[in-house]
């Protein structure tokens, strides 16, 4: 359905995207994660046809979206800015989207407004930030697009609305076999809903795996040795120290898990136990950084 | 090229300027004409005691009356392109299923449609007012047809050119400023060159026929001038005379050329626009060096022209003063531009 082919993009002499390749199939929710400034929004804007790549192509159903933007009848992009339609009233936007998108479903749109309790007779500027974000998402799904690109979609949403909208996205994907590409910093959302995890680091795709595969290739352990962490363990390439409090180390093992655990056991630890692992642990371990990204 | 949705989008973006165009044209054309007719009628019915026979028999009209309209058409172009770049609205427009060429041409058609409609309706109203009021005793409406022949092509050219500037400028303000500068560039630049030559002892005979022709040509290349300088004055009183000045019709080829080139290059550049530079002074990185050179040169020439007189008088001009002022102007422009070129003006994130 979506094929991002070798995309590179340089902005102000800095290579923001470096030969990025992504392939997404129908019925997929893909979470695009990465630290601030690694090129997530740039990548989404290239895919949406807002920015031109310096190199490479973006194909949707085998059609180059930059050469044939008409194909975007079936693609919608929801930016992280909620201000773009603020001068419109709900009715005006319905008219506009009905004129743009051949399959825009007005009845469905109003039913979603009711479902999420958004006022119908107001200017968008009177909405709160969260309501604007929700409104843009509803608008996007009402176009009946096959690919929906969401850039930081849940920013500003309260937890209840957020849960409802995530549930709604899952429903839509399972019913219509559409594809949703979400860029977000909220890793728990990706963990809950995404099938595919795309990690981006310094403009390159670090990994594209299913959430299950990602989790199975990592192991989080807590380990205590008599003295500090043995040098043998510290020097292993596939072991990251997530945290250290005194002699208590929280480690992340990436790949080659059983062999590494055996080596750890071989150094006679006082304690060695597996910890429950979240996507955030994988994020920190893979994409580097001592601080949480938000 | 024409798509209802794009028209609706342009309507939303440009509506303040579109309203301004219709209201200003109405106020400065038919409303003003009707006011003149009413004044004339009042004077006829209540004549001055010292000159009862010829008080009202004059009428004048100048293109400068609609100068607000000229500002508004530049503003319309800036709202259609520059405002989108300044408010992140390009993210919406460019993600829609339309070719960039069609987006640009839809903006052009939208603007030109409103400009022509506004001018035609209001000039037609003026003609009716001239024909059916006391104004018909003084003049006939033919001068309005001649004005129409000038104002429509030149207004379209001004709008097209400003829209083209929007494909280079990165935000609303830079589009407005650059449009203003480049619309007056031919006249302004020639003045700077003449001043440069005169400071270097090369005198220009301003009354020579070739110079007059050249001036006419430069005035026509400076798009707002033929509209502003259109002048019609008729006086049927004792010392009756008519003053009617407008450019030769062959000069109408100039706005036509401006329009064709602006639309062609505008479409080409808009299709290759670098949206990542939205909000900056310029959209394209490639032309920055040339642009900087041009701005520095023009500032240097302007400062030279203005400051040159400080060290001498009109008859004995000081070349040292000219170059000193020019250097100050050039250096100032260079450092100012260095700051401005990286400044990003964007709102509404």
Coordinates of C-alpha atoms in Angstrom, one line a residue:
Chain A
X1 CA 0.0 0.0 0.0
X2 CA 2.6 2.5 1.1
X3 CA 6.2 2.2 -0.1
X4 CA 8.7 4.8 0.9
X5 CA 11.7 4.2 -1.3
X6 CA 15.1 5.5 -0.3
X7 CA 14.0 8.9 0.8
X8 CA 16.7 11.5 1.6
X9 CA 16.1 15.1 2.6
X10 CA 18.6 17.8 3.6
X11 CA 17.3 20.9 5.3
X12 CA 19.7 23.8 5.9
X13 CA 22.8 21.7 5.2
X14 CA 21.7 19.1 7.7
X15 CA 20.7 15.6 6.5
X16 CA 17.3 15.1 8.2
X17 CA 16.4 11.9 6.3
X18 CA 19.0 9.5 5.1
X19 CA 17.8 6.8 2.7
X20 CA 14.6 5.9 4.5
X21 CA 12.7 2.9 3.4
X22 CA 9.3 1.9 4.8
X23 CA 6.7 -0.5 3.5
X24 CA 3.2 -0.7 5.0
X25 CA 0.4 -3.1 4.2
X26 CA -3.4 -2.5 4.5
X27 CA -4.8 -3.1 8.0
X28 CA -1.7 -1.9 9.7
X29 CA -1.2 0.6 12.5
X30 CA 2.4 1.7 12.4
X31 CA 4.0 3.7 15.2
X32 CA 6.9 6.0 14.2
X33 CA 9.0 6.7 17.2
X34 CA 12.2 8.6 17.8
X35 CA 13.7 11.4 19.8
X36 CA 13.0 15.0 19.1
X37 CA 14.5 16.4 15.9
X38 CA 15.3 13.0 14.3
X39 CA 13.1 13.7 11.3
X40 CA 9.8 12.1 12.2
X41 CA 7.6 15.1 11.2
X42 CA 9.8 15.7 8.1
X43 CA 9.3 12.1 7.0
X44 CA 5.5 12.3 7.5
X45 CA 5.4 15.6 5.6
X46 CA 7.4 14.0 2.7
X47 CA 5.0 11.1 2.7
X48 CA 2.0 13.6 2.6
X49 CA 3.6 15.4 -0.3
X50 CA 4.1 18.7 1.5
X51 CA 7.9 18.4 1.2
X52 CA 9.8 17.2 -1.8
X53 CA 12.5 14.6 -1.2
X54 CA 16.0 15.3 -2.5
X55 CA 16.2 11.7 -3.4
X56 CA 13.8 8.7 -3.5
X57 CA 10.1 8.3 -4.1
X58 CA 6.9 7.7 -2.1
X59 CA 4.5 5.2 -3.7
X60 CA 0.9 4.7 -2.7
X61 CA -0.7 1.8 -4.5
X62 CA 2.2 1.9 -6.9
X63 CA 1.7 5.5 -7.8
X64 CA 4.2 8.2 -7.0
X65 CA 2.4 10.7 -4.8
X66 CA 4.7 13.6 -5.7
X67 CA 4.2 13.0 -9.5
X68 CA 0.5 12.2 -9.2
X69 CA -0.9 14.0 -6.2
X70 CA -4.5 13.1 -7.2
X71 CA -3.8 9.7 -5.6
X72 CA -4.0 11.6 -2.3
X73 CA -7.8 11.3 -2.6
X74 CA -7.1 8.2 -0.4
X75 CA -4.5 9.7 1.9
X76 CA -5.1 12.2 4.6
X77 CA -2.5 13.9 6.8
X78 CA -3.3 15.3 10.2
X79 CA -0.5 17.8 11.2
X80 CA 0.6 18.4 14.7
X81 CA -0.5 22.0 14.3
X82 CA -4.2 22.4 15.3
X83 CA -4.5 25.9 14.1
X84 CA -4.8 25.3 10.3
X85 CA -8.6 25.3 10.1
X86 CA -9.3 27.7 13.0
X87 CA -11.1 30.3 10.9
X88 CA -13.6 27.8 9.7
X89 CA -16.9 26.8 11.2
X90 CA -17.9 23.1 11.3
X91 CA -20.3 23.6 8.4
X92 CA -17.7 25.3 6.3
X93 CA -15.2 22.6 6.8
X94 CA -17.8 19.9 5.9
X95 CA -18.5 21.8 2.7
X96 CA -14.8 22.1 2.0
X97 CA -13.9 18.5 2.6
X98 CA -17.0 17.3 0.8
X99 CA -15.7 19.3 -2.2
X100 CA -12.2 17.9 -1.9
X101 CA -12.7 14.2 -1.1
X102 CA -15.0 12.2 -3.4
X103 CA -15.8 9.7 -0.6
X104 CA -16.2 12.2 2.3
X105 CA -19.0 10.8 4.4
X106 CA -21.0 13.7 5.9
X107 CA -23.3 11.5 7.9
X108 CA -20.5 9.5 9.4
X109 CA -18.7 12.8 10.2
X110 CA -21.6 14.1 12.2
X111 CA -22.1 10.8 13.9
X112 CA -18.5 10.9 15.1
X113 CA -19.0 14.5 16.3
X114 CA -21.9 13.2 18.4
X115 CA -19.9 10.2 19.6
X116 CA -17.1 12.4 20.8
X117 CA -19.4 15.1 22.0
X118 CA -18.0 17.9 19.9
X119 CA -20.2 21.0 19.3
X120 CA -21.4 21.4 15.8
X121 CA -22.4 25.0 15.5
X122 CA -19.2 26.7 16.5
X123 CA -16.1 28.1 14.9
X124 CA -13.1 25.8 15.3
X125 CA -11.2 28.6 17.0
X126 CA -13.5 28.3 20.0
X127 CA -12.5 24.6 20.5
X128 CA -9.9 23.7 23.1
X129 CA -6.5 22.4 21.8
X130 CA -7.6 18.8 22.5
X131 CA -10.9 19.3 20.8
X132 CA -9.2 20.7 17.7
X133 CA -6.9 17.7 17.6
X134 CA -9.8 15.3 17.9
X135 CA -11.8 17.2 15.3
X136 CA -9.0 17.0 12.8
X137 CA -8.8 13.2 13.4
X138 CA -12.5 12.8 12.9
X139 CA -12.4 14.8 9.8
X140 CA -9.6 12.7 8.5
X141 CA -11.3 9.4 9.1
X142 CA -14.5 10.7 7.5
X143 CA -12.7 11.1 4.2
X144 CA -12.7 7.3 4.0
X145 CA -9.0 7.4 3.2
X146 CA -7.0 4.2 3.0
X147 CA -3.9 5.8 4.5
X148 CA -4.1 8.2 7.4
X149 CA -1.0 9.9 8.6
X150 CA -1.2 11.3 12.1
X151 CA 1.6 13.6 13.5
X152 CA 1.4 13.6 17.3
X153 CA -2.3 13.0 17.3
X154 CA -3.1 12.7 21.0
X155 CA -1.3 15.9 22.2
X156 CA -3.6 17.8 24.4
X157 CA -6.3 15.1 24.6
X158 CA -7.5 14.2 28.1
X159 CA -7.0 10.5 29.1
X160 CA -10.6 9.5 28.6
X161 CA -10.9 11.0 25.1
X162 CA -7.4 9.7 24.3
X163 CA -8.5 6.1 25.2
X164 CA -11.7 6.5 23.2
X165 CA -9.9 7.8 20.1
X166 CA -7.3 5.1 20.3
X167 CA -10.1 2.5 20.5
X168 CA -11.8 4.2 17.6
X169 CA -8.6 4.0 15.4
X170 CA -8.3 0.3 16.2
X171 CA -12.0 -0.2 15.2
X172 CA -11.5 1.7 11.9
X173 CA -8.4 -0.2 11.0
X174 CA -10.0 -3.6 11.7
X175 CA -13.2 -2.7 9.8
X176 CA -11.9 -1.0 6.8
X177 CA -8.4 -2.5 6.4
X178 CA -6.9 1.0 6.2
X179 CA -3.4 1.8 7.2
X180 CA -2.6 4.4 9.9
X181 CA 0.9 5.8 10.4
X182 CA 1.3 7.6 13.7
X183 CA 4.2 9.6 14.9
X184 CA 4.1 10.0 18.7
X185 CA 6.1 10.3 21.8
X186 CA 3.5 8.5 23.9
X187 CA 5.0 5.1 23.7
X188 CA 2.2 3.5 25.8
X189 CA -0.1 4.4 22.9
X190 CA 2.0 2.7 20.4
X191 CA 2.3 -0.3 22.6
X192 CA -1.4 -0.6 23.0
X193 CA -2.4 -0.2 19.4
X194 CA 0.4 -0.5 16.9
X195 CA 1.2 -3.6 14.9
X196 CA 4.5 -2.2 13.5
X197 CA 7.1 -0.2 15.3
X198 CA 9.3 2.0 13.2
X199 CA 12.2 3.4 15.1
X200 CA 14.0 6.4 13.6
X201 CA 17.4 7.6 14.7
X202 CA 19.4 10.5 13.2
X203 CA 17.3 10.4 10.0
X204 CA 17.7 6.7 9.5
X205 CA 15.4 3.9 10.1
X206 CA 16.9 2.0 13.1
X207 CA 14.4 -0.8 12.9
X208 CA 11.0 -1.8 11.6
X209 CA 9.5 -4.7 13.5
X210 CA 6.3 -5.9 14.9
X211 CA 5.8 -4.9 18.6
X212 CA 6.0 -8.6 19.6
X213 CA 9.3 -9.1 17.7
X214 CA 10.7 -5.9 19.2
X215 CA 9.8 -7.1 22.7
X216 CA 11.0 -10.7 22.2
X217 CA 14.4 -9.4 21.1
X218 CA 15.0 -7.5 24.3
X219 CA 15.1 -8.5 27.9
X220 CA 15.2 -6.2 30.9
X221 CA 16.9 -7.6 34.0
X222 CA 17.9 -6.4 37.5
X223 CA 21.2 -7.6 38.7
X224 CA 23.3 -7.2 41.8
X225 CA 26.9 -8.4 42.2
X226 CA 29.0 -8.5 45.3
X227 CA 31.1 -5.6 43.9
X228 CA 30.3 -3.4 40.9
X229 CA 29.1 -4.8 37.5
X230 CA 31.8 -7.2 36.2
X231 CA 33.9 -5.7 33.4
X232 CA 33.1 -8.8 31.3
X233 CA 29.4 -7.9 31.4
X234 CA 29.8 -4.2 31.1
X235 CA 31.8 -4.6 27.9
X236 CA 29.2 -6.7 26.1
X237 CA 27.9 -4.8 23.0
X238 CA 24.4 -6.0 23.5
X239 CA 24.0 -4.9 27.1
X240 CA 22.9 -1.4 28.0
X241 CA 22.8 0.0 31.6
X242 CA 19.4 1.6 32.0
X243 CA 19.8 2.5 35.6
X244 CA 22.2 2.1 38.5
X245 CA 21.5 2.6 42.2
X246 CA 24.5 1.6 44.3
X247 CA 25.3 -2.0 43.3
X248 CA 21.8 -2.5 41.8
X249 CA 21.9 -2.4 38.0
X250 CA 19.0 -2.4 35.6
X251 CA 20.2 -3.7 32.3
X252 CA 18.7 -4.1 28.9
X253 CA 19.8 -7.0 26.8
X254 CA 19.4 -6.7 23.0
X255 CA 19.5 -10.0 21.1
X256 CA 21.5 -13.1 22.0
X257 CA 19.5 -13.2 25.2
X258 CA 20.0 -16.7 26.6
X259 CA 23.8 -16.7 26.0
X260 CA 24.1 -13.3 27.7
X261 CA 22.0 -14.4 30.7
X262 CA 24.3 -17.4 31.0
X263 CA 27.4 -15.1 31.1
X264 CA 25.7 -13.0 33.8
X265 CA 24.9 -16.1 35.9
X266 CA 28.5 -17.2 35.4
X267 CA 29.7 -14.2 37.3
X268 CA 27.8 -15.3 40.4
X269 CA 25.3 -12.5 40.9
X270 CA 23.7 -12.0 44.3
X271 CA 20.5 -11.3 42.4
X272 CA 19.4 -11.7 38.8
X273 CA 15.8 -11.3 37.9
X274 CA 13.8 -10.4 34.9
X275 CA 11.7 -7.2 35.0
X276 CA 8.5 -6.4 33.1
X277 CA 9.5 -4.5 30.0
X278 CA 7.8 -1.5 28.3
X279 CA 8.3 0.0 24.9
X280 CA 9.9 2.9 26.7
X281 CA 12.7 0.7 27.9
X282 CA 13.3 -0.4 24.3
X283 CA 13.1 3.2 23.2
X284 CA 15.7 4.4 25.6
X285 CA 17.9 1.5 25.0
X286 CA 17.8 1.6 21.3
X287 CA 17.5 5.2 20.5
X288 CA 19.9 6.3 23.2
X289 CA 19.6 9.0 25.7
X290 CA 19.4 9.3 29.3
X291 CA 16.4 11.5 29.4
X292 CA 12.8 10.6 28.5
X293 CA 11.5 12.1 25.4
X294 CA 8.3 14.0 25.6
Chain B
X1 CA -7.1 24.0 -12.8
X2 CA -10.5 25.2 -11.6
X3 CA -11.7 23.2 -8.7
X4 CA -14.6 24.2 -6.4
X5 CA -12.7 23.2 -3.3
X6 CA -9.7 25.3 -4.2
X7 CA -11.9 28.2 -4.9
X8 CA -13.5 27.8 -1.5
X9 CA -10.1 27.6 0.1
X10 CA -9.0 30.7 -1.7
X11 CA -12.2 32.5 -0.7
X12 CA -11.4 31.8 3.0
X13 CA -7.8 32.9 2.7
X14 CA -8.4 36.0 0.6
X15 CA -11.8 37.2 1.7
X16 CA -10.6 40.2 3.7
X17 CA -8.8 41.6 0.7
X18 CA -11.6 40.6 -1.7
X19 CA -14.1 42.5 0.4
X20 CA -11.6 45.4 0.6
X21 CA -11.3 45.4 -3.2
X22 CA -15.1 45.6 -3.8
X23 CA -15.7 48.2 -1.0
X24 CA -12.7 50.4 -2.0
X25 CA -13.6 50.4 -5.7
X26 CA -17.2 51.2 -4.8
X27 CA -16.3 54.1 -2.5
X28 CA -13.6 55.6 -4.8
X29 CA -15.5 55.1 -8.1
X30 CA -19.3 55.2 -8.2
X31 CA -19.8 56.5 -4.7
X32 CA -17.3 59.3 -5.3
X33 CA -18.7 60.0 -8.8
X34 CA -22.2 60.3 -7.4
X35 CA -20.9 62.6 -4.7
X36 CA -19.3 64.8 -7.3
X37 CA -22.6 64.9 -9.3
X38 CA -24.5 65.8 -6.1
X39 CA -22.1 68.6 -5.3
X40 CA -22.3 69.9 -8.9
X41 CA -26.1 69.8 -8.7
X42 CA -26.1 71.7 -5.4
X43 CA -23.8 74.3 -6.9
X44 CA -26.0 74.7 -10.0
X45 CA -29.1 75.2 -7.9
X46 CA -27.4 77.5 -5.4
X47 CA -24.8 79.4 -7.5
X48 CA -22.1 81.6 -6.1
X49 CA -23.2 85.2 -6.3
X50 CA -20.0 86.4 -7.9
X51 CA -19.8 83.8 -10.7
X52 CA -23.3 82.5 -11.3
X53 CA -22.7 81.1 -14.8
X54 CA -19.6 78.9 -14.8
X55 CA -19.1 77.5 -11.3
X56 CA -19.8 73.9 -11.9
X57 CA -18.6 73.2 -15.4
X58 CA -15.5 71.2 -14.5
X59 CA -14.8 67.6 -13.7
X60 CA -11.6 65.7 -12.9
X61 CA -10.7 62.1 -12.3
X62 CA -7.3 60.5 -11.7
X63 CA -6.2 57.0 -11.4
X64 CA -4.5 57.9 -8.0
X65 CA -8.1 57.9 -6.6
X66 CA -8.0 54.1 -6.5
X67 CA -4.6 53.8 -5.0
X68 CA -6.1 51.9 -2.0
X69 CA -7.3 49.3 -4.5
X70 CA -3.7 48.8 -5.7
X71 CA -2.5 48.1 -2.2
X72 CA -5.4 45.7 -1.7
X73 CA -4.5 43.6 -4.8
X74 CA -1.0 43.2 -3.5
X75 CA -2.5 42.3 -0.2
X76 CA -4.8 39.7 -1.8
X77 CA -1.8 38.0 -3.4
X78 CA 0.0 38.0 0.0
X79 CA -3.0 36.5 1.7
X80 CA -3.3 33.8 -1.0
X81 CA 0.3 32.7 -0.8
X82 CA 2.2 34.4 2.0
X83 CA -0.4 34.0 4.8
X84 CA -0.4 30.2 4.2
X85 CA 3.4 30.1 4.6
X86 CA 3.2 32.1 7.8
X87 CA 0.5 30.1 9.5
X88 CA 1.4 26.5 8.6
X89 CA -1.7 26.3 6.4
X90 CA 0.5 25.1 3.6
X91 CA 0.6 21.8 5.4
X92 CA -3.1 21.4 4.7
X93 CA -3.1 22.8 1.2
X94 CA -0.1 20.8 0.0
X95 CA -1.4 17.6 1.5
X96 CA -4.6 17.8 -0.6
X97 CA -5.1 15.7 -3.7
X98 CA -4.3 18.6 -6.1
X99 CA -1.3 19.3 -8.4
X100 CA 0.7 22.3 -7.1
X101 CA 0.3 23.9 -10.5
X102 CA -3.5 23.7 -10.1
X103 CA -3.2 25.2 -6.6
X104 CA -1.2 28.2 -7.9
X105 CA -3.4 28.7 -11.0
X106 CA -6.5 28.5 -8.9
X107 CA -5.1 31.4 -6.8
X108 CA -4.4 33.4 -9.9
X109 CA -7.8 32.8 -11.4
X110 CA -9.5 33.6 -8.1
X111 CA -7.6 37.0 -7.8
X112 CA -8.0 37.9 -11.5
X113 CA -11.7 37.0 -11.4
X114 CA -12.4 39.3 -8.5
X115 CA -10.2 42.1 -9.8
X116 CA -12.0 42.1 -13.2
X117 CA -15.4 41.7 -11.7
X118 CA -14.8 44.5 -9.2
X119 CA -13.5 46.9 -11.8
X120 CA -16.1 46.1 -14.4
X121 CA -19.0 46.5 -12.1
X122 CA -17.8 49.7 -10.5
X123 CA -16.7 51.3 -13.8
X124 CA -20.0 50.4 -15.3
X125 CA -21.8 52.1 -12.4
X126 CA -19.6 55.1 -13.0
X127 CA -20.6 55.2 -16.6
X128 CA -24.3 55.1 -15.7
X129 CA -23.7 57.9 -13.2
X130 CA -22.0 60.0 -15.7
X131 CA -24.7 59.3 -18.3
X132 CA -27.8 59.9 -16.0
X133 CA -26.7 62.7 -13.8
X134 CA -25.6 66.3 -14.2
X135 CA -22.1 65.0 -15.0
X136 CA -23.4 64.3 -18.6
X137 CA -23.6 68.1 -19.1
X138 CA -19.8 68.3 -18.6
X139 CA -18.4 65.1 -19.9
X140 CA -19.2 61.8 -21.5
X141 CA -18.2 58.4 -20.2
X142 CA -15.6 57.6 -22.9
X143 CA -12.7 58.5 -20.7
X144 CA -13.8 55.6 -18.4
X145 CA -13.5 53.2 -21.2
X146 CA -9.9 54.4 -21.7
X147 CA -9.3 54.1 -18.0
X148 CA -10.6 50.6 -18.1
X149 CA -8.2 49.7 -21.0
X150 CA -5.3 50.8 -18.7
X151 CA -6.5 49.7 -15.2
X152 CA -7.6 46.2 -16.0
X153 CA -4.4 44.9 -17.6
X154 CA -2.1 46.8 -15.2
X155 CA -4.1 45.6 -12.2
X156 CA -3.9 42.0 -13.4
X157 CA -0.2 42.4 -14.0
X158 CA 0.3 43.9 -10.5
X159 CA -1.6 41.0 -8.9
X160 CA 0.2 38.3 -11.1
X161 CA 3.6 39.8 -10.3
X162 CA 2.8 40.0 -6.5
X163 CA 1.6 36.4 -6.7
X164 CA 4.9 35.4 -8.4
X165 CA 6.8 37.2 -5.6
X166 CA 4.9 35.0 -3.2
X167 CA 6.6 31.9 -4.8
X168 CA 9.9 33.4 -3.8
X169 CA 9.1 35.1 -0.5
X170 CA 8.8 32.9 2.5
X171 CA 6.2 34.7 4.6
X172 CA 3.5 37.3 4.4
X173 CA 5.6 40.3 5.4
X174 CA 8.5 39.5 3.0
X175 CA 6.0 39.0 0.2
X176 CA 4.4 42.4 0.9
X177 CA 7.7 44.2 1.2
X178 CA 9.3 42.5 -1.8
X179 CA 6.2 43.1 -3.9
X180 CA 6.3 46.7 -3.0
X181 CA 10.0 47.0 -3.8
X182 CA 10.0 45.1 -7.1
X183 CA 6.8 46.8 -8.4
X184 CA 8.6 50.1 -8.2
X185 CA 12.0 48.6 -9.1
X186 CA 12.3 49.8 -12.7
X187 CA 11.7 53.4 -11.9
X188 CA 13.7 53.2 -8.6
X189 CA 16.7 51.4 -10.1
X190 CA 16.9 53.7 -13.1
X191 CA 16.9 56.7 -10.7
X192 CA 19.7 55.2 -8.8
X193 CA 21.7 54.5 -11.9
X194 CA 21.1 58.1 -13.2
X195 CA 22.3 59.4 -9.9
X196 CA 25.4 57.2 -10.0
X197 CA 26.2 58.4 -13.6
X198 CA 25.6 62.1 -12.6
X199 CA 27.9 61.8 -9.7
X200 CA 30.5 60.5 -12.1
X201 CA 30.2 63.4 -14.4
X202 CA 28.0 61.8 -17.0
X203 CA 25.0 64.2 -17.5
X204 CA 21.6 63.1 -18.8
X205 CA 19.6 65.4 -20.9
X206 CA 16.2 64.9 -19.4
X207 CA 14.4 66.7 -22.2
X208 CA 15.9 64.8 -25.2
X209 CA 13.2 62.9 -27.2
X210 CA 15.0 59.6 -26.6
X211 CA 15.1 60.2 -22.8
X212 CA 11.3 61.1 -22.8
X213 CA 10.6 57.9 -24.7
X214 CA 12.8 55.9 -22.3
X215 CA 11.0 57.5 -19.4
X216 CA 7.6 56.5 -20.8
X217 CA 8.9 53.0 -21.2
X218 CA 10.3 52.8 -17.6
X219 CA 7.0 54.3 -16.3
X220 CA 5.1 51.6 -18.0
X221 CA 7.4 48.9 -16.7
X222 CA 6.7 50.3 -13.2
X223 CA 3.3 48.8 -13.1
X224 CA 1.4 51.1 -10.7
X225 CA 2.6 54.3 -12.5
X226 CA 0.3 54.1 -15.6
X227 CA -2.7 53.7 -13.3
X228 CA -1.7 56.4 -10.8
X229 CA -0.8 58.8 -13.6
X230 CA -4.0 58.4 -15.6
X231 CA -5.5 61.8 -15.5
X232 CA -8.7 63.3 -17.0
X233 CA -9.7 66.9 -16.4
X234 CA -12.3 68.9 -18.2
X235 CA -13.3 72.5 -17.7
X236 CA -16.1 74.0 -19.8
X237 CA -16.1 77.3 -18.1
X238 CA -14.7 80.5 -19.6
X239 CA -11.1 79.3 -20.1
X240 CA -12.3 75.9 -21.2
X241 CA -9.7 73.1 -21.6
X242 CA -9.3 69.4 -21.4
X243 CA -6.4 67.6 -19.9
X244 CA -6.2 63.9 -20.7
X245 CA -3.1 61.9 -20.1
X246 CA -2.6 58.2 -20.3
X247 CA -0.1 55.9 -21.8
X248 CA 0.0 54.9 -25.5
X249 CA -1.9 51.6 -26.0
X250 CA 1.2 49.9 -27.4
X251 CA 2.4 50.0 -23.8
X252 CA -0.3 47.6 -22.9
X253 CA 2.0 44.9 -24.2
X254 CA 4.1 45.4 -21.0
X255 CA 1.4 44.3 -18.5
X256 CA 0.6 41.4 -20.8
X257 CA 4.2 40.4 -20.8
X258 CA 4.4 40.8 -17.0
X259 CA 1.3 38.7 -16.5
X260 CA 2.4 35.9 -18.9
X261 CA 5.9 35.7 -17.4
X262 CA 4.7 36.0 -13.8
X263 CA 2.2 33.2 -14.2
X264 CA 4.7 31.0 -16.1
X265 CA 7.6 31.4 -13.7
X266 CA 5.2 31.5 -10.7
X267 CA 3.7 28.1 -11.6
X268 CA 7.2 26.7 -12.2
X269 CA 8.5 27.9 -8.9
X270 CA 5.4 27.0 -6.9
X271 CA 5.6 23.4 -8.2
X272 CA 9.2 23.3 -6.8
X273 CA 8.5 25.2 -3.6
X274 CA 10.6 24.4 -0.6
X275 CA 8.0 24.4 2.1
X276 CA 10.6 23.6 4.7
X277 CA 11.7 27.3 4.4
X278 CA 8.2 28.7 5.0
X279 CA 8.4 31.6 7.4
X280 CA 11.8 32.6 6.3
X281 CA 12.6 35.7 4.1
X282 CA 13.1 33.5 1.0
X283 CA 11.8 30.1 0.1
X284 CA 14.7 29.0 -2.0
X285 CA 18.3 28.7 -0.8
X286 CA 19.8 28.9 -4.2
X287 CA 19.0 32.5 -5.0
X288 CA 20.1 33.9 -1.6
X289 CA 23.6 34.9 -2.8
X290 CA 22.2 36.8 -5.8
X291 CA 19.5 38.4 -3.7
X292 CA 22.0 39.5 -1.1
X293 CA 24.2 41.0 -3.8
X294 CA 21.2 42.9 -5.3
X295 CA 20.0 44.3 -2.0
X296 CA 23.5 45.4 -1.0
X297 CA 24.0 47.1 -4.4
X298 CA 20.6 48.9 -4.2
X299 CA 21.2 50.0 -0.6
X300 CA 24.7 51.2 -1.5
X301 CA 23.4 53.2 -4.5
X302 CA 20.5 54.6 -2.4
X303 CA 22.8 55.7 0.4
X304 CA 25.2 57.1 -2.1
X305 CA 22.4 59.1 -3.8
X306 CA 21.0 60.4 -0.5
X307 CA 24.3 60.9 1.4
X308 CA 26.4 62.2 -1.5
X309 CA 25.2 65.7 -1.1
X310 CA 26.5 66.0 2.4
X311 CA 30.0 66.6 1.3
X312 CA 29.2 69.0 -1.6
X313 CA 26.4 70.9 -3.3
X314 CA 24.3 70.3 -6.4
X315 CA 26.9 71.8 -8.8
X316 CA 30.0 70.4 -7.2
X317 CA 29.1 66.9 -6.1
X318 CA 31.4 65.0 -3.8
X319 CA 32.4 61.6 -5.1
X320 CA 34.1 60.8 -1.7
X321 CA 30.8 61.6 0.0
X322 CA 29.0 59.3 -2.5
X323 CA 31.2 56.4 -1.9
X324 CA 31.4 56.8 1.8
X325 CA 27.6 56.8 2.1
X326 CA 27.4 54.0 -0.4
X327 CA 29.8 51.9 1.7
X328 CA 27.8 52.6 4.9
X329 CA 24.6 51.6 3.1
X330 CA 26.1 48.4 1.6
X331 CA 27.6 47.3 4.9
X332 CA 24.4 48.0 6.8
X333 CA 22.3 46.1 4.2
X334 CA 24.7 43.2 4.3
X335 CA 24.5 42.7 8.1
X336 CA 20.8 43.4 8.3
X337 CA 20.1 40.8 5.6
X338 CA 22.4 38.3 7.3
X339 CA 20.1 38.5 10.3
X340 CA 16.9 38.6 8.4
X341 CA 17.6 35.8 6.0
X342 CA 17.7 33.2 8.8
X343 CA 14.8 34.7 10.8
X344 CA 11.6 32.6 10.7
X345 CA 8.3 34.2 11.0
X346 CA 5.6 31.6 11.6
X347 CA 2.6 31.4 13.9
X348 CA -0.1 29.1 14.9
X349 CA 1.8 25.9 15.8

